[in-house]
Tab-separated table of C-alpha atoms in Angstrom:
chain	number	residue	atom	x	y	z
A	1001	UNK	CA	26.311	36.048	-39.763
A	1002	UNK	CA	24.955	32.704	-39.422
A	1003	UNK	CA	25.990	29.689	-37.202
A	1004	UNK	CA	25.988	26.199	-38.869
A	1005	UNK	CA	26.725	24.308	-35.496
A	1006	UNK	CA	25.250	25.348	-32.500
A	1007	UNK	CA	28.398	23.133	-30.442
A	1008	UNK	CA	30.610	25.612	-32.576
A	1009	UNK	CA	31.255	28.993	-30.777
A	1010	UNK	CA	30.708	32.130	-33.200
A	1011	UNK	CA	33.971	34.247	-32.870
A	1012	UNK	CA	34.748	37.354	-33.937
A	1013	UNK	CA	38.280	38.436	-35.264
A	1014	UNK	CA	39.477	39.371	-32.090
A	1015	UNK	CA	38.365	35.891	-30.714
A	1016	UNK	CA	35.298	36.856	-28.616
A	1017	UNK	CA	32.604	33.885	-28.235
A	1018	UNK	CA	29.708	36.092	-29.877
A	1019	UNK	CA	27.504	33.063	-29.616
A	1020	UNK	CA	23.924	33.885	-28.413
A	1021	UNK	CA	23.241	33.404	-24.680
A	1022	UNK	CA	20.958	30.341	-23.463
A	1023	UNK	CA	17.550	31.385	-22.466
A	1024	UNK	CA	18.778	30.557	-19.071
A	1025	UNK	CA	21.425	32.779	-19.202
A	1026	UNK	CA	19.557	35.690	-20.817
A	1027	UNK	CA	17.431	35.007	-17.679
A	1028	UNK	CA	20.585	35.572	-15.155
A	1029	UNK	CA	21.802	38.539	-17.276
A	1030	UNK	CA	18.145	40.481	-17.278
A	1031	UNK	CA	17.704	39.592	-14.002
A	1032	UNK	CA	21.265	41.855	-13.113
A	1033	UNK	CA	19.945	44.699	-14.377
A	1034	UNK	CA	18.621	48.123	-12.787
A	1035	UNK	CA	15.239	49.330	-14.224
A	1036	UNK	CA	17.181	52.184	-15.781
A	1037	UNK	CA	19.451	49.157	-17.528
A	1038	UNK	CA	16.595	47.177	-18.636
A	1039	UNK	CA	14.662	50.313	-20.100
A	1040	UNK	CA	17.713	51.195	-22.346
A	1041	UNK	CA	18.857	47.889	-22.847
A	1042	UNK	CA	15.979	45.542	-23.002
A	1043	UNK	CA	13.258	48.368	-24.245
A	1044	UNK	CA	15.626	50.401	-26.567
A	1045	UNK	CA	15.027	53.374	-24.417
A	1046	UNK	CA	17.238	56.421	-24.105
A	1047	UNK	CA	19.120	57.669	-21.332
A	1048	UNK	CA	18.713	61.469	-20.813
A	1049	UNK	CA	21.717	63.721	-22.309
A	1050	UNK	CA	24.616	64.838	-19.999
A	1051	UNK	CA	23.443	62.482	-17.215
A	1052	UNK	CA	25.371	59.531	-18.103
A	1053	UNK	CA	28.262	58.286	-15.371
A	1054	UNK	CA	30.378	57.282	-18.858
A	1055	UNK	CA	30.179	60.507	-20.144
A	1056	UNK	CA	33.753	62.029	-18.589
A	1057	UNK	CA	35.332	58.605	-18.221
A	1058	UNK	CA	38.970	59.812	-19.712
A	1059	UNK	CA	41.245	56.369	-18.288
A	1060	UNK	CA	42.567	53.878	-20.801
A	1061	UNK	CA	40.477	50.674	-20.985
A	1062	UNK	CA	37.346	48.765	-22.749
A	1063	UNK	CA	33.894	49.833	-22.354
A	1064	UNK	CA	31.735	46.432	-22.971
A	1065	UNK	CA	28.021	45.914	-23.176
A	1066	UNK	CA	26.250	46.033	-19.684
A	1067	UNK	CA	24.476	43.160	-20.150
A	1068	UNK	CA	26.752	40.484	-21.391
A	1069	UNK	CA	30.432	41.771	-21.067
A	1070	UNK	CA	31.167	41.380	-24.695
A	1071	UNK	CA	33.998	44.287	-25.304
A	1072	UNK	CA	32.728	46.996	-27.508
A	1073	UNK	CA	34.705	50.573	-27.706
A	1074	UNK	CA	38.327	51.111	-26.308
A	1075	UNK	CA	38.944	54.521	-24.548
A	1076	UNK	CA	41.376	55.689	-27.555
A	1077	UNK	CA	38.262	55.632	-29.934
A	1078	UNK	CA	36.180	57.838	-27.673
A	1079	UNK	CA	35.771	61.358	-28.236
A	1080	UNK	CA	33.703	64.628	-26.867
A	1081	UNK	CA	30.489	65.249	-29.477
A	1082	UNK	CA	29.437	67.963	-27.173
A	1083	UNK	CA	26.048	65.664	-27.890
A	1084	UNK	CA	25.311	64.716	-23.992
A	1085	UNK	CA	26.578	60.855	-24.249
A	1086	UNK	CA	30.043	59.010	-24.974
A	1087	UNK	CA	30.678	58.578	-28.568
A	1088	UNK	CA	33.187	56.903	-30.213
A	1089	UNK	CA	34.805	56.156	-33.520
A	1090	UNK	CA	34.587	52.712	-34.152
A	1091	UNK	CA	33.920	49.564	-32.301
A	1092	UNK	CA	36.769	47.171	-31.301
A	1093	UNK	CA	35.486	44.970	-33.699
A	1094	UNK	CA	33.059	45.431	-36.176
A	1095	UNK	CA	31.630	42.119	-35.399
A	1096	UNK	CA	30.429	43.407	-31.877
A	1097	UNK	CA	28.074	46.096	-32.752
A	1098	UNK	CA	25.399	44.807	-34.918
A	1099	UNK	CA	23.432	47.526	-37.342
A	1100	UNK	CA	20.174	47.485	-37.444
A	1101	UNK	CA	17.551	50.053	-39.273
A	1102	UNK	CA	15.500	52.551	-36.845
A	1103	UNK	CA	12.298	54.018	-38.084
A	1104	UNK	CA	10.959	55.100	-34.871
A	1105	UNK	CA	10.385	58.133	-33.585
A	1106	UNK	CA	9.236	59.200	-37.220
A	1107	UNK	CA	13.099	59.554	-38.421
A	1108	UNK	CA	15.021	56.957	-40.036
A	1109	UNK	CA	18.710	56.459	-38.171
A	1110	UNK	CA	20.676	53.114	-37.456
A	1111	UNK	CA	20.539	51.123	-34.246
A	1112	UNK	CA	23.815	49.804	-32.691
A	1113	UNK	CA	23.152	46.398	-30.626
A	1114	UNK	CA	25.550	43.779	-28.637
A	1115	UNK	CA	26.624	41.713	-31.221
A	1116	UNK	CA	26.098	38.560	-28.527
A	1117	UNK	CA	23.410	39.548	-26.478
A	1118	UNK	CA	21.065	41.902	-29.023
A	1119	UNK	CA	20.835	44.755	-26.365
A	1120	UNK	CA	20.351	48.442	-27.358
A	1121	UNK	CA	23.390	50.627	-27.105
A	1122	UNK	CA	22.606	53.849	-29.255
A	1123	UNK	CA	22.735	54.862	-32.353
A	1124	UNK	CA	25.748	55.500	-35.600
A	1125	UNK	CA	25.598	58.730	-37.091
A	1126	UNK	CA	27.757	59.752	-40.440
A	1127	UNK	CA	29.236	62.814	-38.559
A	1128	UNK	CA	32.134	61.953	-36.780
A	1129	UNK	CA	35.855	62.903	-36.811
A	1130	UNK	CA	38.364	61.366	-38.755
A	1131	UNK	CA	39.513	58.236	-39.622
A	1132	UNK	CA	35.937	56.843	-39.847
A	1133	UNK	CA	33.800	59.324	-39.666
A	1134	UNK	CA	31.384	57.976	-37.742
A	1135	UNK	CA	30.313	58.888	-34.401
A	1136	UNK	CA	28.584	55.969	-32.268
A	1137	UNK	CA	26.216	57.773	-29.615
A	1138	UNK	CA	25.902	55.214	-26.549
A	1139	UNK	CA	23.861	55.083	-23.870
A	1140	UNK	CA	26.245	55.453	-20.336
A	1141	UNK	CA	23.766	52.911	-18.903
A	1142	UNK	CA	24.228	50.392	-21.313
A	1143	UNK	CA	27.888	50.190	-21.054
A	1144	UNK	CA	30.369	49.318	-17.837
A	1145	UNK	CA	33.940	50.401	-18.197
A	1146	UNK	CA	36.946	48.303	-17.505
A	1147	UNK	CA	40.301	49.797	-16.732
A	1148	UNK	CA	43.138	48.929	-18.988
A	1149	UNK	CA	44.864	45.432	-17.512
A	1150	UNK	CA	41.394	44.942	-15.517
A	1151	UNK	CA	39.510	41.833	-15.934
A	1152	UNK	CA	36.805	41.755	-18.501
A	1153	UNK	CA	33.293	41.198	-17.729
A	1154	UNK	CA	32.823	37.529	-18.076
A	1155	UNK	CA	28.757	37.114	-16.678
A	1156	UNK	CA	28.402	34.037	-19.409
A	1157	UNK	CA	31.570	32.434	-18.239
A	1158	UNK	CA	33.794	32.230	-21.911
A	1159	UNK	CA	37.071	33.838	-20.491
A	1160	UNK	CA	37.307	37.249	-21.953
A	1161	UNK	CA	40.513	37.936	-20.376
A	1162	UNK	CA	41.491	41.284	-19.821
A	1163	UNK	CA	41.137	44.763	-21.269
């Protein structure tokens, strides 16, 4: 994806701003965060299995990225992996989870990120359930969960709406 006007807001399908925050903003939205937060978020850390507060969330709604609101699984695409943090099928739009190729830790595995704000969120793994198959393992920490009909997240001020 590349933007060819910065006064033109990048948006996804679903009509999310994915444009970049400011360095001023990425200032306000670090500056939010727990130590935990920034460790997973910021430092591509790990949160340990189990322990997550997202883990057992069952309710209908959005889970969006900690640090910059952006929407990224809905509660029907989440499912138990018996792997010690929420996983889920696919994002709500595949323009909101960017891919990116992990060599660390002397494996090779893919990266999910915010799509807006380039924070950690987990990994993708090719063994999930039907329809896709996939199974995105995400960090608790580096997600907040909005009830269904709740207001989204909006820390960068673009009007998300609602979940």
């Amino acid at each position: 994806m590349t933007q060819t006007d910065s006064a033109t807001p990048l948006r996804s399908t679903s009509g999310f701003d994915l444009t970049p925050p400011s360095d001023s903003q990425r200032v306000a939205l670090e500056a939010d965060l727990s130590p935990e937060e920034k460790r997973v978020l910021l430092a591509h850390g790990t949160e340990a299995p189990f322990c997550g507060t997202l883990l057992g969330e069952k309710r209908a709604g959005v889970f969006c990225c900690r640090e910059c609101g952006l929407p990224l699984f809905r509660s029907g695409t989440k499912f138990e992996s018996g792997t010690g943090w929420p996983s889920f099928t696919e994002p709500v739009d595949p323009a909101h989870v960017r891919a990116v190729r992990d060599d660390s830790h002397g494996m090779v595995r893919v990266e999910t990120r915010c799509a807006r704000c380039d924070s950690h969120q987990g990994h993708v793994f090719p063994d999930g359930p039907p329809p896709t198959g996939l199974r995105y393992c995400i960090n608790s920490v580096a997600l907040s969960f909005v009830p269904e009909g709740a207001p989204l997240p909006d820390p960068l001020g673009r009007g998300d709406g609602t979940a």
